[in-house]
Short mmCIF file of C-alpha atoms in Angstrom, two decimals:
data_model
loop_
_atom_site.label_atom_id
_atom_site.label_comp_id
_atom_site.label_asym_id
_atom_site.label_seq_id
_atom_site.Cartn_x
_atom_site.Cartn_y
_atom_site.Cartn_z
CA UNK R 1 11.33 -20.10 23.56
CA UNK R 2 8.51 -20.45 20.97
CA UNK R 3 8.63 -19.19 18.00
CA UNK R 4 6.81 -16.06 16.24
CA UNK R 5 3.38 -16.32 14.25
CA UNK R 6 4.16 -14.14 10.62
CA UNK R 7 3.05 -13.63 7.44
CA UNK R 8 4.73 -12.41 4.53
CA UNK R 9 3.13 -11.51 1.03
CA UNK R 10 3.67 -9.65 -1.79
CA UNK R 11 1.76 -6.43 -2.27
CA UNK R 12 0.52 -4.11 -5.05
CA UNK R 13 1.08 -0.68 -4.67
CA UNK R 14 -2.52 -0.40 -4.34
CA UNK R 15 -2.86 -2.96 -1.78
CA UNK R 16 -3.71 -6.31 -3.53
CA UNK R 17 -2.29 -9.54 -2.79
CA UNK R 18 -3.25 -11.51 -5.44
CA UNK R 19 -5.59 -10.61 -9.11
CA UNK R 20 -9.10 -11.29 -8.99
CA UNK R 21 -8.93 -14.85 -9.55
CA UNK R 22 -6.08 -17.06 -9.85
CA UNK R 23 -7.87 -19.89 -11.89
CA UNK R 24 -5.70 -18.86 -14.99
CA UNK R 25 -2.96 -21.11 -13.03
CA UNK R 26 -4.74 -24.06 -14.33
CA UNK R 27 -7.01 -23.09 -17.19
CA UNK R 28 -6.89 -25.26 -20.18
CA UNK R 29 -5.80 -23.51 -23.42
CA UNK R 30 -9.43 -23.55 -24.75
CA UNK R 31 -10.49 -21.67 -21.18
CA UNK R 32 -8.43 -19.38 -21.66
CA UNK R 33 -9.04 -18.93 -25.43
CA UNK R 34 -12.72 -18.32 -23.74
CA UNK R 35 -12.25 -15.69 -21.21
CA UNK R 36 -8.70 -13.74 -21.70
CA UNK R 37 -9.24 -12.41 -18.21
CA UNK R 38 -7.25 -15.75 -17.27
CA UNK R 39 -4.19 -14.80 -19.01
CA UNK R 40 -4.40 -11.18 -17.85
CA UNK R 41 -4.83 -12.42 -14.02
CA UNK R 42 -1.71 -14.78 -14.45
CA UNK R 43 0.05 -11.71 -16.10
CA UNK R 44 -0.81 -9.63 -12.63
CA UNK R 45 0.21 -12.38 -10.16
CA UNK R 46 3.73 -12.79 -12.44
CA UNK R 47 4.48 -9.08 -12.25
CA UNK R 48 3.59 -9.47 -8.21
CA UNK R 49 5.94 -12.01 -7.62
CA UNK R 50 8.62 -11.02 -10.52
CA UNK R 51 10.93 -9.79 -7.38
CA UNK R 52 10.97 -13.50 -6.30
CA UNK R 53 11.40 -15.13 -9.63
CA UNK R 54 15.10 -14.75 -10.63
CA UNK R 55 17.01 -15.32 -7.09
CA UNK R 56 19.04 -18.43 -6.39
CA UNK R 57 17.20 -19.60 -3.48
CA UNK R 58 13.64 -19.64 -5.30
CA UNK R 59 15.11 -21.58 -8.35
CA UNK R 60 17.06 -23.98 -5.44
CA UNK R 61 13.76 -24.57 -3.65
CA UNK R 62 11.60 -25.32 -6.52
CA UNK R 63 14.07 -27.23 -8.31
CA UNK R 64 14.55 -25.42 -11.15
CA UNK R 65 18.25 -25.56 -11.21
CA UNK R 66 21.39 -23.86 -10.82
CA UNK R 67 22.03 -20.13 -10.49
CA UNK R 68 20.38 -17.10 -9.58
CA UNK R 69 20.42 -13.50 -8.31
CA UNK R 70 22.65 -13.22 -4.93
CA UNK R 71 21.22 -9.92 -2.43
CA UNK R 72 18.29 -8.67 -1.02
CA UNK R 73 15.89 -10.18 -2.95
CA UNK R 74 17.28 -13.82 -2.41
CA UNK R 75 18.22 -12.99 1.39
CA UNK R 76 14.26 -12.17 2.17
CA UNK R 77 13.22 -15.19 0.43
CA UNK R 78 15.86 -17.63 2.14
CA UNK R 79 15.46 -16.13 5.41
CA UNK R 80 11.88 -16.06 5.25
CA UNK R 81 11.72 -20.41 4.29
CA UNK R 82 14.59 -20.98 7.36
CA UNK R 83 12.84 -19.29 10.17
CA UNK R 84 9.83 -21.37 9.27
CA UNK R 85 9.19 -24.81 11.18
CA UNK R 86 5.24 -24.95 9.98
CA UNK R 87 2.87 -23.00 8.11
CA UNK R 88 -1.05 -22.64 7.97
CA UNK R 89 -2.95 -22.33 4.67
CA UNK R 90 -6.31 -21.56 4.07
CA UNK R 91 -8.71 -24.86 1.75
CA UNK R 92 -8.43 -22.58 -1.67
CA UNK R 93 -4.50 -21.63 -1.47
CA UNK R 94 -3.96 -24.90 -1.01
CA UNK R 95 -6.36 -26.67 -3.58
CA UNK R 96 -4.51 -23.92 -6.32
CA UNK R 97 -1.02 -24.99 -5.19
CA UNK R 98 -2.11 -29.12 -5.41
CA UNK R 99 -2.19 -28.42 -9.08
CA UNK R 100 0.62 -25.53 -8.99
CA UNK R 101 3.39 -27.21 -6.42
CA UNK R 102 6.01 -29.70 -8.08
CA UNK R 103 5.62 -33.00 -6.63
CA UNK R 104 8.23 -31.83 -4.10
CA UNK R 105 6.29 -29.34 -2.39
CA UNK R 106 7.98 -26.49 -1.70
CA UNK R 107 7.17 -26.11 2.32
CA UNK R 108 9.73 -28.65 3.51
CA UNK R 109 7.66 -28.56 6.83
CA UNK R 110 4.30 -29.74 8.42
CA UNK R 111 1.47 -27.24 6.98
CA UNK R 112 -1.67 -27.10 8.16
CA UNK R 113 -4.80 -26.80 5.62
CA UNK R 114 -7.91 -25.00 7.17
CA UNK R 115 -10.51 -27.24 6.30
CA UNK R 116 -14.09 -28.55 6.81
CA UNK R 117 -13.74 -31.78 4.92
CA UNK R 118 -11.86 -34.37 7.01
CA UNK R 119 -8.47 -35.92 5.16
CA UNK R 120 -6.09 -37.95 6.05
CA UNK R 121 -2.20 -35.95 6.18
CA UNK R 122 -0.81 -35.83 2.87
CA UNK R 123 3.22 -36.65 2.85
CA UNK R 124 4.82 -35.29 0.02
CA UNK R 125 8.66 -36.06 -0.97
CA UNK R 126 10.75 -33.59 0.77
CA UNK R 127 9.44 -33.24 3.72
CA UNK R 128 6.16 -31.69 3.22
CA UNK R 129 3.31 -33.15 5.08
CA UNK R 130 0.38 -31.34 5.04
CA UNK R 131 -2.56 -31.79 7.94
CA UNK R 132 -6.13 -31.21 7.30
CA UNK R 133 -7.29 -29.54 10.69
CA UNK R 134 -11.23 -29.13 10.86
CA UNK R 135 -11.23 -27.39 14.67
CA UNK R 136 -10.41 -23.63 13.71
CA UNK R 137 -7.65 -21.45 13.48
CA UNK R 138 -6.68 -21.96 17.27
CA UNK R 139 -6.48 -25.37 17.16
CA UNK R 140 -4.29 -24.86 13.67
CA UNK R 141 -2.26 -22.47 15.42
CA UNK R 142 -1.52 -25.04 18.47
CA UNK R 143 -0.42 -27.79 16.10
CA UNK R 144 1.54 -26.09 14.29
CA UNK R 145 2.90 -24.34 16.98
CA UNK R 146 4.02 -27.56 18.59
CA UNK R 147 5.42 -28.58 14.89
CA UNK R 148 7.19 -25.72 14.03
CA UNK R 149 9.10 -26.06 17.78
CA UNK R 150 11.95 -23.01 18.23
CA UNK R 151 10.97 -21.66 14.69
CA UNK R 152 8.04 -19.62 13.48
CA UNK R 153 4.82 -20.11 12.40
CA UNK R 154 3.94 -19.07 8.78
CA UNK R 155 0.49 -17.89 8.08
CA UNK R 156 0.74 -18.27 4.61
CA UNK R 157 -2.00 -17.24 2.81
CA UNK R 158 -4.57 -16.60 1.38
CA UNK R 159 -5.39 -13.25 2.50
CA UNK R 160 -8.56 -14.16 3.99
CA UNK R 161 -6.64 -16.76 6.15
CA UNK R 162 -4.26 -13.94 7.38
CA UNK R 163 -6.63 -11.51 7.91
CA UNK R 164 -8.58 -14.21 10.49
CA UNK R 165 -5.52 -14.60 12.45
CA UNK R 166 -4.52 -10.55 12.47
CA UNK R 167 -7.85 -9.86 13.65
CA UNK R 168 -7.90 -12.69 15.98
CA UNK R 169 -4.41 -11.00 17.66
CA UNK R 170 -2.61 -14.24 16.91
CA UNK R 171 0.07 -12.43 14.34
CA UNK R 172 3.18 -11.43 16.06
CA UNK R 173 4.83 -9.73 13.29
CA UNK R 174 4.41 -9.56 8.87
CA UNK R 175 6.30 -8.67 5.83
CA UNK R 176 5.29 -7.66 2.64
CA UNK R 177 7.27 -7.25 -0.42
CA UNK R 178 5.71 -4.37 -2.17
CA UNK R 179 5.83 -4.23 -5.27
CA UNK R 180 5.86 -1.26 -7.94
CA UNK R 181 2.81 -1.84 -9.42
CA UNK R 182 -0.83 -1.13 -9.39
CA UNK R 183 -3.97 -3.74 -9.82
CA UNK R 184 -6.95 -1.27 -9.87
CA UNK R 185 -8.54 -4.85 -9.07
CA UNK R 186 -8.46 -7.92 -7.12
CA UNK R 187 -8.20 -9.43 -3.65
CA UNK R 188 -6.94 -7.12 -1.12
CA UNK R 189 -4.76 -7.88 1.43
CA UNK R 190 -5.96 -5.94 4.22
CA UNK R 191 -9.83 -6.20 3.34
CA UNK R 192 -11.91 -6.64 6.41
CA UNK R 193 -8.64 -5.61 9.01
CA UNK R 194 -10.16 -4.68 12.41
CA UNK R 195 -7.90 -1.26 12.41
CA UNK R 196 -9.51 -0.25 15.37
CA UNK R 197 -7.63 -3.15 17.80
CA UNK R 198 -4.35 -3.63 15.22
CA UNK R 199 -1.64 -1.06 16.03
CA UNK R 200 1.43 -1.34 13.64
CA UNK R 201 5.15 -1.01 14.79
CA UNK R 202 7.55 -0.21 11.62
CA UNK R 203 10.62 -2.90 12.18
CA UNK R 204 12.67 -2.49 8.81
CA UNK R 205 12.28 -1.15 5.53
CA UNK R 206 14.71 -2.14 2.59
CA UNK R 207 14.46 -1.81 -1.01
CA UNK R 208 15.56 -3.74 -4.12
CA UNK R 209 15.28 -2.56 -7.31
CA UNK R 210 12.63 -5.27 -7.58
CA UNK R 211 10.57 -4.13 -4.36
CA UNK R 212 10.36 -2.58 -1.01
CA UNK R 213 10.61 -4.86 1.80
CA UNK R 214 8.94 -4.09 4.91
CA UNK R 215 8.49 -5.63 8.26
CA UNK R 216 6.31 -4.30 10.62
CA UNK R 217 5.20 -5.52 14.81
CA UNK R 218 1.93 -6.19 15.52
CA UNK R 219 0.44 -5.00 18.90
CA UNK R 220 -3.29 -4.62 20.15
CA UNK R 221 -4.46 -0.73 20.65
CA UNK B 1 13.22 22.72 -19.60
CA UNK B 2 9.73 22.41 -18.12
CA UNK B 3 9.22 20.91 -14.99
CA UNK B 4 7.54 17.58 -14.35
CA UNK B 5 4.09 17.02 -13.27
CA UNK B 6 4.06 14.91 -9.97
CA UNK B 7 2.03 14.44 -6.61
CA UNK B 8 2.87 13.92 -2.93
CA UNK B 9 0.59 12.49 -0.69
CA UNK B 10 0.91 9.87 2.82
CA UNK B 11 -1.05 6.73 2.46
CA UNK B 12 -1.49 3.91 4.70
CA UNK B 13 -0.17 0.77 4.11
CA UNK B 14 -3.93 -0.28 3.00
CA UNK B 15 -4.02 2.15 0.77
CA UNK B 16 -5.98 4.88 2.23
CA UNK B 17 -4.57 8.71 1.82
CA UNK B 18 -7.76 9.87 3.74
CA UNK B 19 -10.26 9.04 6.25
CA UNK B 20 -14.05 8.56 5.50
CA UNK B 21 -14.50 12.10 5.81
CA UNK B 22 -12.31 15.28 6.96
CA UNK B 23 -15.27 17.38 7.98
CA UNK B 24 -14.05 16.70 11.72
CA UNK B 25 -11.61 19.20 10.89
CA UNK B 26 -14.29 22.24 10.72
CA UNK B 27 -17.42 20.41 12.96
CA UNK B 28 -18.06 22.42 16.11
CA UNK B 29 -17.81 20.67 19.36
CA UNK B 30 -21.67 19.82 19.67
CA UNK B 31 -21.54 18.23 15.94
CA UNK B 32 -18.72 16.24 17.27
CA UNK B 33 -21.00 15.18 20.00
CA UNK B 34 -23.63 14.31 18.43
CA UNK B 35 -21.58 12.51 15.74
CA UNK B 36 -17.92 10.11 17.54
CA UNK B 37 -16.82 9.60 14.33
CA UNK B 38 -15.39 12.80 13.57
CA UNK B 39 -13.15 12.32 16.17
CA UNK B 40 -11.98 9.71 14.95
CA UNK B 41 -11.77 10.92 11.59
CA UNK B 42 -9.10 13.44 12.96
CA UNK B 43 -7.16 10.78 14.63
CA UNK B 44 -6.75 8.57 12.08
CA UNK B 45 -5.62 11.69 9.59
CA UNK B 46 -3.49 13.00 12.17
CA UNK B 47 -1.99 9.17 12.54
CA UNK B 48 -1.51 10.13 8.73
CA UNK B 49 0.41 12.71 8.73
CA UNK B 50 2.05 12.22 11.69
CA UNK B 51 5.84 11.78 10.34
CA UNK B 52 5.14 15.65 9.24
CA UNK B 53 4.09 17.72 12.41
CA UNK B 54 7.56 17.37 14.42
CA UNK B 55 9.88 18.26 11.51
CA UNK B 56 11.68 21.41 11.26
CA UNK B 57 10.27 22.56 8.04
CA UNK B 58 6.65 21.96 8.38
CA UNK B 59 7.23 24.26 11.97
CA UNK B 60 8.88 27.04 9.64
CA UNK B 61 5.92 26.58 6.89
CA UNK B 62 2.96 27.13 9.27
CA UNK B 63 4.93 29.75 11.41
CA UNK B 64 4.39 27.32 14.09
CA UNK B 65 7.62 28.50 15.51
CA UNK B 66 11.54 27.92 15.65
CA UNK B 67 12.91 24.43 15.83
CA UNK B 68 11.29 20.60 14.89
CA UNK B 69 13.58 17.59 13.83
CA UNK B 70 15.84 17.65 10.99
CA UNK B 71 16.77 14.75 9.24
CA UNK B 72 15.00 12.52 5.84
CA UNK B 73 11.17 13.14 7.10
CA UNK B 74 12.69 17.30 7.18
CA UNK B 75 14.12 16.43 3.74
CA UNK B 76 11.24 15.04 2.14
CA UNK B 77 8.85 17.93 3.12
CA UNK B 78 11.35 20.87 2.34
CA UNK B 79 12.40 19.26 -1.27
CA UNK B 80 8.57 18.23 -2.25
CA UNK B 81 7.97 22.25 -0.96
CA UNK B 82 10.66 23.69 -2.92
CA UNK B 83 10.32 21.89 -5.98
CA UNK B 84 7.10 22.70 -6.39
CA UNK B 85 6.17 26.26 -8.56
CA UNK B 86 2.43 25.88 -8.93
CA UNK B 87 0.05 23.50 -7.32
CA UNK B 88 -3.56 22.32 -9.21
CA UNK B 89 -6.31 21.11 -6.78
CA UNK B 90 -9.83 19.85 -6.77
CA UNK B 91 -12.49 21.85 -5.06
CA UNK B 92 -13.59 19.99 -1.97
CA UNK B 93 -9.49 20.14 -0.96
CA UNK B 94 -9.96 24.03 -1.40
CA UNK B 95 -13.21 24.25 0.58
CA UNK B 96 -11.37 22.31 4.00
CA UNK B 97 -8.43 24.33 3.42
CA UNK B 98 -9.86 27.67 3.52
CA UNK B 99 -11.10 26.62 6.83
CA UNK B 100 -8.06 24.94 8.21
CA UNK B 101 -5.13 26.70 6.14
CA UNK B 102 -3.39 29.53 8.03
CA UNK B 103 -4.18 32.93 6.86
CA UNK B 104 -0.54 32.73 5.01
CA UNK B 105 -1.91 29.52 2.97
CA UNK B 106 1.15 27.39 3.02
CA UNK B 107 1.46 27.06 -0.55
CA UNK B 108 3.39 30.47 -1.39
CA UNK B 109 3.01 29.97 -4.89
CA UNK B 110 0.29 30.28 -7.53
CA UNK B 111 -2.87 27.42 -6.84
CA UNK B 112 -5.02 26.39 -9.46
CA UNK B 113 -8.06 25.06 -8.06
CA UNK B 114 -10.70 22.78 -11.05
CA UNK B 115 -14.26 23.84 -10.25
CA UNK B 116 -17.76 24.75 -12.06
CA UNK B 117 -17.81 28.13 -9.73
CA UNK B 118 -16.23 30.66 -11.58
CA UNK B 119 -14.43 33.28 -9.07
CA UNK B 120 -11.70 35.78 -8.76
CA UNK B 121 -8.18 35.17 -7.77
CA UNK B 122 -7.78 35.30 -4.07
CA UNK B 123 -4.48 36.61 -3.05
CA UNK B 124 -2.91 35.44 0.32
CA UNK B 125 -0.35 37.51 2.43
CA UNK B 126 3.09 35.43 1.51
CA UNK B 127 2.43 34.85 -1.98
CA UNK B 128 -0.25 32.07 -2.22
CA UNK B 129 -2.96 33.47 -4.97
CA UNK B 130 -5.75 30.79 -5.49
CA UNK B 131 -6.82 30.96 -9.06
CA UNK B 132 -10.31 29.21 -9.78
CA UNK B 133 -10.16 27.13 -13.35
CA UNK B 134 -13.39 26.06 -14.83
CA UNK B 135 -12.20 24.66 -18.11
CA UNK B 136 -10.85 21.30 -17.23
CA UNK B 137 -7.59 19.45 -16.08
CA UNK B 138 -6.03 20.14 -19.17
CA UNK B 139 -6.45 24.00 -19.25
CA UNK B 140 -5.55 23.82 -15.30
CA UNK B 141 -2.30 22.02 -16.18
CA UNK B 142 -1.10 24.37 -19.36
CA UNK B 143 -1.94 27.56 -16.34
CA UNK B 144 -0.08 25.91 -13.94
CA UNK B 145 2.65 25.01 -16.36
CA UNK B 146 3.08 28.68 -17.72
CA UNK B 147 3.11 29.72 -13.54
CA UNK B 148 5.76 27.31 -12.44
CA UNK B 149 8.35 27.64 -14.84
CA UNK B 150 11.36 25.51 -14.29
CA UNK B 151 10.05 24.17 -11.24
CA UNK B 152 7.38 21.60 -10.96
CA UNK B 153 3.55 21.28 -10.88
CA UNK B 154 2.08 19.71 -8.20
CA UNK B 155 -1.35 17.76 -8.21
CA UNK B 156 -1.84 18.83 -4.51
CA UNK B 157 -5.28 16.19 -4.05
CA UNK B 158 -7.51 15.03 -3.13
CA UNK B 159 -7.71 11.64 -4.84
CA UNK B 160 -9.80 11.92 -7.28
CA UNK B 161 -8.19 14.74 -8.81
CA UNK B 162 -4.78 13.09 -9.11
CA UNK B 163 -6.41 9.84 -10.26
CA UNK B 164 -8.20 12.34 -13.02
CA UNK B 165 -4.30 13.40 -13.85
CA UNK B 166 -2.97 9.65 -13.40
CA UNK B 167 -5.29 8.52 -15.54
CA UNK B 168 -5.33 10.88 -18.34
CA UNK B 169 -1.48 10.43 -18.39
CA UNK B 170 -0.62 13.89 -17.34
CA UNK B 171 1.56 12.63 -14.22
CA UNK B 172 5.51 12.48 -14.80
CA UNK B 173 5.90 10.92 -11.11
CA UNK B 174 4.96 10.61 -7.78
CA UNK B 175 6.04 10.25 -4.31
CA UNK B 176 4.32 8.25 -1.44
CA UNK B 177 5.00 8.58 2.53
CA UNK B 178 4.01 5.17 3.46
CA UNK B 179 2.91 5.11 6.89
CA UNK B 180 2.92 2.14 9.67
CA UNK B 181 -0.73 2.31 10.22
CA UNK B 182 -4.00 0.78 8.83
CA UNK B 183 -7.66 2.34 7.93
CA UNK B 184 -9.90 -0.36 7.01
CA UNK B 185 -11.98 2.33 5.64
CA UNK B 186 -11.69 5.52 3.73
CA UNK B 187 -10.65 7.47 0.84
CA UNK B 188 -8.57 5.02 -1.52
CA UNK B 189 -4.93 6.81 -3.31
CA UNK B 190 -5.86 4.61 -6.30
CA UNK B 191 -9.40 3.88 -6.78
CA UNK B 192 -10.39 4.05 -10.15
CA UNK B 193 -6.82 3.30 -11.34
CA UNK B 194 -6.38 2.61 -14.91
CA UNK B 195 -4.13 0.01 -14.28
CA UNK B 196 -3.85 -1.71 -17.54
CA UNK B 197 -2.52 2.09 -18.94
CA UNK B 198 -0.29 2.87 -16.03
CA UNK B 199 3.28 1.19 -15.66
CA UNK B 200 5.91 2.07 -12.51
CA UNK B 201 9.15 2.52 -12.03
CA UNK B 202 11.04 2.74 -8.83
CA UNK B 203 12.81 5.85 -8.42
CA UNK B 204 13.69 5.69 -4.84
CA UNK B 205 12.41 3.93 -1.16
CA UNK B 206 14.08 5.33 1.61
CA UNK B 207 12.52 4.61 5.59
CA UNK B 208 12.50 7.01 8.12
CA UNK B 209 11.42 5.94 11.78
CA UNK B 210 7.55 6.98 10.94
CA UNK B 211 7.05 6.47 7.45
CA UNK B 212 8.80 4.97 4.26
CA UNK B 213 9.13 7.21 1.55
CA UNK B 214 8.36 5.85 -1.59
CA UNK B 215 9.02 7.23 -5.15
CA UNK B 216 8.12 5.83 -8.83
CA UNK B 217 8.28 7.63 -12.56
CA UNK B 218 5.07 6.71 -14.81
CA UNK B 219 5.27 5.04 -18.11
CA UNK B 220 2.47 4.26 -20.31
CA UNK B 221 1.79 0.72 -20.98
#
């Protein structure tokens, strides 16, 4: 049986997936001695993720050595790498994470860039390869559908990315890791959804002390 | 000791704790006519609220009759109603309710209500006496305060008047009913957020089947 088409984000309070602009992530020192909005937006994304930052699995994925928090937390995130076989990534997510990824990319799978400049696949050590696809999200979704075999299909991000595949109907199911606190600013998440054709279905709901985790079913009205 | 200052609303998981506009909730059937999106208006607030209408206590508040669901959704409304000794709210909130409220306003305890129309109290039959407060949030809160006495004050809505609390640091805590659905469009909880002043903490997150019930204590920054 095929696998499920998912995303899964973290959330502000307020609804934002990520600060205004992530370009702090590779500002120069004098950049950012230039516009301190750069720190600041690196200081949001940080207190987005901060559930994600101290588990085991994380810190085992990206390398950055032994240890880590054991529960929740690190179940969501290890569960949430295992059932996926392939993800899809929108040109800008993945031209941030070229500069942000160790060399080891953290996917471990085929990912799929949407893209209108031709490229040829980019193998990474690892396991990573990712695919430059130039047809549209169908065509993406096929390929990595066929890639990702019994497992699921990650939509992962940015927000604009997932929001073309929710209103599209291709998104089976999503989870978002919301977090206690609020952006007053920045890119939301849900900006643009097609309410009138999405219809949620609540499937869990489990907090950390870090975050609330929630999984909800997609289905047309 | 005094009582904290907190608010209470639903919000969908975009962020929205209202639709564009609630006057479907007073338009007469040729206005609604003429005009589809008040329907609509009503579903989506109704799509709200709806982890509120079957429980037991909501039935009981209304004097909609015996019987409704017990259980955390019961909970949730009967301890927010009960904890609650005086309630401050903005004037357009006070306008729908006088239309939609029972003639036993549901509130059975002193309401402050922030407006530039001076008036006299209006007493209810079962103890709800709307006060009219034209001196400012601060004023409304030190009334509302001296009214509730142990128990708590509650910033009853709409949103801008508990962002005007939020903001100007007045609010001890506050609990959100998270529900599975999405706007698009609407009244935003948080617009206008003073996020760089406002810090959360999680208190608690506990799901029901319709809605995830979220709460958080504010810190200053």
């Amino acid at each position: 049986m095929a696998g499920k088409v998912f995303f899964a984000v973290s959330m502000s309070l307020d609804g934002f997936s990520a600060p205004e602009s992530m370009e702090g992530i590779r500002a120069t020192p004098e950049q950012r001695e230039r516009d301190p909005r750069l720190d600041r937006w690196v200081a949001q994304w940080m207190e987005l993720q901060s559930w994600i930052f101290p588990v085991r699995f994380f810190r085992e994925n990206l390398g950055l050595g032994e240890g880590g928090e054991e529960g929740l937390d690190n179940d969501v995130a290890r569960t949430t790498f295992e059932r996926t076989g392939a993800s899809i990534m929108g040109r800008r997510m993945f031209d941030l994470g070229e500069h942000a990824w160790p060399e080891s990319a953290p996917f471990h799978t085929p990912v799929f860039v949407l893209t209108h400049q031709p490229r040829d696949p980019w193998e990474r050590p690892g396991g990573t390869t990712f695919h430059f696809v130039g047809d549209g999200i169908h065509k993406a979704l096929d390929r990595a559908r066929e890639a990702a075999g019994d497992r699921d299909v990650r939509i992962a991000g940015g927000s604009e990315t997932i929001l073309q595949f929710l209103n599209a109907g291709l998104v089976d199911e999503f989870s978002i890791a919301l977090a206690p606190v609020l952006f007053g600013a920045g890119i939301r998440l849900f900006d643009g959804v097609d309410a009138s054709r999405v219809r949620l279905e609540p499937v869990r709901s489990e907090p950390s002390s870090r975050a609330t985790h929630l999984t909800y079913a997609v289905h047309r009205r």
